PDB file of N, CA and C in Angstrom:
ATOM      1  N   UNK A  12       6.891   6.069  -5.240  1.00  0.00           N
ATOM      2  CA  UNK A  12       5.721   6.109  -4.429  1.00  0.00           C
ATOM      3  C   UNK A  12       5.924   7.235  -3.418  1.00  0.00           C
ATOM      4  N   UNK A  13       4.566   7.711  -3.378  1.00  0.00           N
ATOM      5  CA  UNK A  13       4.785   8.985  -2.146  1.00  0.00           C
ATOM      6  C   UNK A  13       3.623   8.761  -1.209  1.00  0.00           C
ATOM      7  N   UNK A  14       4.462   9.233   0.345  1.00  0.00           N
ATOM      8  CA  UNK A  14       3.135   9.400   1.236  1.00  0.00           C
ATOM      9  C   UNK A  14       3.324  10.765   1.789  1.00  0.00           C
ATOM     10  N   UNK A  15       1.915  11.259   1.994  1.00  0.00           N
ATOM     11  CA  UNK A  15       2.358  12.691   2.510  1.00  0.00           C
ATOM     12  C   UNK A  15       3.431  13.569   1.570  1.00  0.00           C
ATOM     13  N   UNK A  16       3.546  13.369   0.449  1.00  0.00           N
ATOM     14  CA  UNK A  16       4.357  14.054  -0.307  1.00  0.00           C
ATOM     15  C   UNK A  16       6.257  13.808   0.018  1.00  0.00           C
ATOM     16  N   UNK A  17       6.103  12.612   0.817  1.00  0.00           N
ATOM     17  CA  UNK A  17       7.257  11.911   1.713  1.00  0.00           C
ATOM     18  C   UNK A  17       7.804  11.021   0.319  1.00  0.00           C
ATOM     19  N   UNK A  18       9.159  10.674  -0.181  1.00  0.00           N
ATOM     20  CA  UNK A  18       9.130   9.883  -1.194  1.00  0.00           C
ATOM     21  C   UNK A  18       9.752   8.351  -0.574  1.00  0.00           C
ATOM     22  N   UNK A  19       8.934   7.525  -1.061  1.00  0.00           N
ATOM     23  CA  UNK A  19       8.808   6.006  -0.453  1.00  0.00           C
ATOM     24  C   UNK A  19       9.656   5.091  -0.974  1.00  0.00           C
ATOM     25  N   UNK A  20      10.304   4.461  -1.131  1.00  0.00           N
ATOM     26  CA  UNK A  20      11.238   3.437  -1.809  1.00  0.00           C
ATOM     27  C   UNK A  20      10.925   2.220  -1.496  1.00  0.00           C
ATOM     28  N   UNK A  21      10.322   1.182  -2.310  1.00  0.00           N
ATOM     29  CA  UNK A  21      10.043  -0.191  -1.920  1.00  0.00           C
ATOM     30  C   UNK A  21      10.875  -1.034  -3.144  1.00  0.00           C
ATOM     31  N   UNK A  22      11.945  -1.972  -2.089  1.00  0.00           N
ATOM     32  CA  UNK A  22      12.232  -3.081  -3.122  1.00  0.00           C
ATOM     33  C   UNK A  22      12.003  -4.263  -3.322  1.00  0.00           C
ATOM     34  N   UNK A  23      11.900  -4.702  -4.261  1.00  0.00           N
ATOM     35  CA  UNK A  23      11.169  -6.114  -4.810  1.00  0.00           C
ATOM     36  C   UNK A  23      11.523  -6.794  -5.396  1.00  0.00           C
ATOM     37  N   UNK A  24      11.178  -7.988  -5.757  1.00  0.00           N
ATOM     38  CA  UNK A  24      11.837  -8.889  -6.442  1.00  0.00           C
ATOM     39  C   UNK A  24      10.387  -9.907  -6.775  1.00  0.00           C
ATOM     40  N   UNK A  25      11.005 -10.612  -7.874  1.00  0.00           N
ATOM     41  CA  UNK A  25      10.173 -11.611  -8.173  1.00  0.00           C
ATOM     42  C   UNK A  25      10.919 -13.109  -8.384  1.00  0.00           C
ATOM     43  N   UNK A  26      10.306 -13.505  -7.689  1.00  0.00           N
ATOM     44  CA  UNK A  26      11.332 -15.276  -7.135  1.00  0.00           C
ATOM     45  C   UNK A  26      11.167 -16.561  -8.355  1.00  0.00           C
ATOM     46  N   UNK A  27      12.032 -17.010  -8.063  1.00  0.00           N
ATOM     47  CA  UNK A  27      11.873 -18.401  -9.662  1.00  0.00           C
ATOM     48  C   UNK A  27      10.870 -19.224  -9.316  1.00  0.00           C
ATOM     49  N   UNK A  28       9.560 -18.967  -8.369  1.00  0.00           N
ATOM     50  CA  UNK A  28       8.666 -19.369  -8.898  1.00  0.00           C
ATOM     51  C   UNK A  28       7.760 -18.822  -8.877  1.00  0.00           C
ATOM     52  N   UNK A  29       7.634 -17.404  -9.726  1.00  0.00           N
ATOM     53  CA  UNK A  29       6.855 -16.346 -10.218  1.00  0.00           C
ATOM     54  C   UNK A  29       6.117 -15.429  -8.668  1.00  0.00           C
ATOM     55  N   UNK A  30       6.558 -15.806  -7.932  1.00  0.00           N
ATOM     56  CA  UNK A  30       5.584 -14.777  -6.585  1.00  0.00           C
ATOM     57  C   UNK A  30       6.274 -13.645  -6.380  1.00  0.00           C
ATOM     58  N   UNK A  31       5.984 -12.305  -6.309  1.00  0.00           N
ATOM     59  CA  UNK A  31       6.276 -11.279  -5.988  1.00  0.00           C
ATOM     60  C   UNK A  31       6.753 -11.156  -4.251  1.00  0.00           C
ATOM     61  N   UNK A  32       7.994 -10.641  -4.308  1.00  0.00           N
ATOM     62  CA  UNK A  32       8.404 -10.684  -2.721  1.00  0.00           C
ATOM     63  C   UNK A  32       9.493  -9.489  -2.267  1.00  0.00           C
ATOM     64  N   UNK A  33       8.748  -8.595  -1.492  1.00  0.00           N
ATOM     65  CA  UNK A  33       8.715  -7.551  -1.166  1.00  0.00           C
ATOM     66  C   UNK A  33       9.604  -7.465   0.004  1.00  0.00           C
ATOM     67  N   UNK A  34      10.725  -6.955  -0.321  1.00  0.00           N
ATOM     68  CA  UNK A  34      11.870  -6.731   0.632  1.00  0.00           C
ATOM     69  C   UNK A  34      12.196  -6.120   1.624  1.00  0.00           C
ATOM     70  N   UNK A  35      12.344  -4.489   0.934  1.00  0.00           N
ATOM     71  CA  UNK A  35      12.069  -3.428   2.100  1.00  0.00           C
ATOM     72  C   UNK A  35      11.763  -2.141   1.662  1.00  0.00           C
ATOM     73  N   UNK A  36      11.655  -1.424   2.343  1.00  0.00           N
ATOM     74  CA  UNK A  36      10.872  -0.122   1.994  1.00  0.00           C
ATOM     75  C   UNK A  36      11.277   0.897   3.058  1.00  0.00           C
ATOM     76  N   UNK A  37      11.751   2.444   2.956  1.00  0.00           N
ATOM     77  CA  UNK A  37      11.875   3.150   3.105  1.00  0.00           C
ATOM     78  C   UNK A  37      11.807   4.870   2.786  1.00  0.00           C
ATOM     79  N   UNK A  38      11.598   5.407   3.788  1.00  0.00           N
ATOM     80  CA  UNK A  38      11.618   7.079   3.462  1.00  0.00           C
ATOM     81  C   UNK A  38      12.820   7.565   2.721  1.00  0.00           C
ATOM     82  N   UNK A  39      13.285   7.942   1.847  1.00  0.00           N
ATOM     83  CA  UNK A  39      14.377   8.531   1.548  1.00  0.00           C
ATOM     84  C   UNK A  39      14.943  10.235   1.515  1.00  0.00           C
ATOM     85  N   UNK A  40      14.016  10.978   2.020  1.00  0.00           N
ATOM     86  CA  UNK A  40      13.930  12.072   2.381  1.00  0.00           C
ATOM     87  C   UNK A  40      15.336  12.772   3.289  1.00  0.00           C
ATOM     88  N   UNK A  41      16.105  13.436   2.403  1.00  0.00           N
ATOM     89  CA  UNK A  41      17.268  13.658   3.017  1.00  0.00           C
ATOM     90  C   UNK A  41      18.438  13.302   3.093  1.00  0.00           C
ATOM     91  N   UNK A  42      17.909  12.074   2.729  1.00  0.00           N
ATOM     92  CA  UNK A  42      19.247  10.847   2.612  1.00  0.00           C
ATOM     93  C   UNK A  42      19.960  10.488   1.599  1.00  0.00           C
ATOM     94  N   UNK A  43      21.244  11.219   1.384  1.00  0.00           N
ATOM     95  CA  UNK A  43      22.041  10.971   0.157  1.00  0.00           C
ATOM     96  C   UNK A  43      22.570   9.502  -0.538  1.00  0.00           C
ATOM     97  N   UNK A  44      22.465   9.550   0.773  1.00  0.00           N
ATOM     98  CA  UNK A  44      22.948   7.694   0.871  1.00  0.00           C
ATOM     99  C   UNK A  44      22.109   6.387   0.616  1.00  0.00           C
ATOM    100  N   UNK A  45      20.934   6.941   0.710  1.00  0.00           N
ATOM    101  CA  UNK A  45      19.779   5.701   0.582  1.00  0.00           C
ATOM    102  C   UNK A  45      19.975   4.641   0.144  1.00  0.00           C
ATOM    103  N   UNK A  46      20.054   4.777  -1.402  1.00  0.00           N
ATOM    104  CA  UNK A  46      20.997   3.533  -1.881  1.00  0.00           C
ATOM    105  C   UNK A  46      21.654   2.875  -1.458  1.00  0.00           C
ATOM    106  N   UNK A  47      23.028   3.576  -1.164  1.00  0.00           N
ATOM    107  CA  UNK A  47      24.315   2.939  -0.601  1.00  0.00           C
ATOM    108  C   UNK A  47      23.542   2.346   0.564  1.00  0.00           C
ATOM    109  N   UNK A  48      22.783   2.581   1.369  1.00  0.00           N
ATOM    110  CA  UNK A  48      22.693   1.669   2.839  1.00  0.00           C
ATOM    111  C   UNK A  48      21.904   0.776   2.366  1.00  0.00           C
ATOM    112  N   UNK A  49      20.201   0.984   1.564  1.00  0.00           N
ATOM    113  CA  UNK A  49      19.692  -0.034   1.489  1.00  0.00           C
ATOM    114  C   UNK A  49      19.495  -0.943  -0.046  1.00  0.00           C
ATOM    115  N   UNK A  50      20.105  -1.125  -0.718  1.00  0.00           N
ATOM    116  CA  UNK A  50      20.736  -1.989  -1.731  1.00  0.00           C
ATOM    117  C   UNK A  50      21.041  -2.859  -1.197  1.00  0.00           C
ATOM    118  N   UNK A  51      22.453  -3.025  -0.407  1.00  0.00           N
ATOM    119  CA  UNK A  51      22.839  -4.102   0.352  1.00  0.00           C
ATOM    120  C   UNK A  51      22.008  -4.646   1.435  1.00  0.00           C
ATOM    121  N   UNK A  52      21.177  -3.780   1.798  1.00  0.00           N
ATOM    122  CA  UNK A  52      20.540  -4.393   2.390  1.00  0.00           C
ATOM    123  C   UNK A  52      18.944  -5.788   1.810  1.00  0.00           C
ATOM    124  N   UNK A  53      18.761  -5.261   0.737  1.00  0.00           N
ATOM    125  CA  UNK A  53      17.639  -5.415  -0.044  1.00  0.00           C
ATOM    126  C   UNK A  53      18.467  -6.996  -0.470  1.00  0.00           C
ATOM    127  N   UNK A  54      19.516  -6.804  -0.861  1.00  0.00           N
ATOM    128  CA  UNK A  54      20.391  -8.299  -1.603  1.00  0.00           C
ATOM    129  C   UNK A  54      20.500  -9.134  -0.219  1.00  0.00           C
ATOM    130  N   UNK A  55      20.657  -8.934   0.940  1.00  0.00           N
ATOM    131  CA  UNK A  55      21.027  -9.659   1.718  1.00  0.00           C
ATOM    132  C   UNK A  55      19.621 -10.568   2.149  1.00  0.00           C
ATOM    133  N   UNK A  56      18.625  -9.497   1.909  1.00  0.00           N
ATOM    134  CA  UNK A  56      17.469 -10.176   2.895  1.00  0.00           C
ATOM    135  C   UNK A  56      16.936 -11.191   1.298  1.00  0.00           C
ATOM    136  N   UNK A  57      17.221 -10.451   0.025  1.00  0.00           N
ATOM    137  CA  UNK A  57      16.870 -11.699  -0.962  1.00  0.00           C
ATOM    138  C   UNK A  57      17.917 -13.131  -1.218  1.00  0.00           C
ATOM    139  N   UNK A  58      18.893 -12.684  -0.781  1.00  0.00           N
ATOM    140  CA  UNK A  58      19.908 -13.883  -0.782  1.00  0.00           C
ATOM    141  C   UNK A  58      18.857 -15.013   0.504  1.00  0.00           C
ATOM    142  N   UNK A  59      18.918 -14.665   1.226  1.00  0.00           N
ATOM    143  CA  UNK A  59      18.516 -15.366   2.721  1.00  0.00           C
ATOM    144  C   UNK A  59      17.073 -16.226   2.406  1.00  0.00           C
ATOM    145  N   UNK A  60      16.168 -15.411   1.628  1.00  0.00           N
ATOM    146  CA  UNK A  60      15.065 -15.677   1.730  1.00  0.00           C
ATOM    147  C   UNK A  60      15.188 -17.291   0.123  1.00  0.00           C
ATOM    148  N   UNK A  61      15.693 -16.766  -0.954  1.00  0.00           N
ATOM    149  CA  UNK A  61      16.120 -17.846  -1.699  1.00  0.00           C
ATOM    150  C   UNK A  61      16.750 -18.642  -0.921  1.00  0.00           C
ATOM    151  N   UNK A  62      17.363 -18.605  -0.156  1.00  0.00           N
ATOM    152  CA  UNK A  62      17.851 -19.990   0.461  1.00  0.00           C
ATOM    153  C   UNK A  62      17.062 -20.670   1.172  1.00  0.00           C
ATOM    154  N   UNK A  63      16.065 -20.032   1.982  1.00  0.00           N
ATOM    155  CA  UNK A  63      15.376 -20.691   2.747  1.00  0.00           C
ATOM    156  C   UNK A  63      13.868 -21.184   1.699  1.00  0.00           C
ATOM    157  N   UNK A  64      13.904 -20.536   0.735  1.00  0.00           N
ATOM    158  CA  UNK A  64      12.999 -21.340  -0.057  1.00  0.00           C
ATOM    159  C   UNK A  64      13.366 -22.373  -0.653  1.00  0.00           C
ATOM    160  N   UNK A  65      14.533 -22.727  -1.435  1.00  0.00           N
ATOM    161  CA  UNK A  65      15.470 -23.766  -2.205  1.00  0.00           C
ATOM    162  C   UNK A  65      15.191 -24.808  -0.638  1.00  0.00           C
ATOM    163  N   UNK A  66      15.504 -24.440   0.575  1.00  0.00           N
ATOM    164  CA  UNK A  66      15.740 -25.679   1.671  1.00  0.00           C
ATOM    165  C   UNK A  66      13.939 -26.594   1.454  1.00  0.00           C
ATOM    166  N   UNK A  67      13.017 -25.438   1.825  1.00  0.00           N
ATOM    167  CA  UNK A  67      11.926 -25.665   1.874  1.00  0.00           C
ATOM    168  C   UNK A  67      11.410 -26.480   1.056  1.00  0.00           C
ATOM    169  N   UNK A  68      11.351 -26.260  -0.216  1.00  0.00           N
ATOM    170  CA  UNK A  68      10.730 -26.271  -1.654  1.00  0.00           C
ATOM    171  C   UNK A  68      11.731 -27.885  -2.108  1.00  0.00           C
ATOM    172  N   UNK A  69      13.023 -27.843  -1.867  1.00  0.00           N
ATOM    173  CA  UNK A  69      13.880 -29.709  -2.029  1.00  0.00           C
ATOM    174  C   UNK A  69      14.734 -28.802  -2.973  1.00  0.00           C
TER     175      UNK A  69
END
């Protein structure tokens, strides 16, 4: 995805009970590293969020 000719990175996931859930998103412009920083970041906030659905949900 691009804005402004800016290239956009959105990560996502789709949860075990079919809803689309949208993690994070960033500019990657410049940044060699993009990956390396937000990967881990992307797993952490989906780890967190499955848990708090499993609490929710029984």
């Amino acid at each position: 995805m691009q804005s402004r000719g800016r290239p956009i990175r959105v990560f996502y996931a789709f949860d075990p009970w079919r809803q689309a859930v949208l993690l994070l998103a960033g500019d990657k412009t410049g940044d060699e590293r993009f990956y390396e920083t937000f990967v881990p970041k992307a797993e952490a906030i989906w780890q967190q969020y499955l848990a708090e659905e499993e609490t929710k949900r029984g």
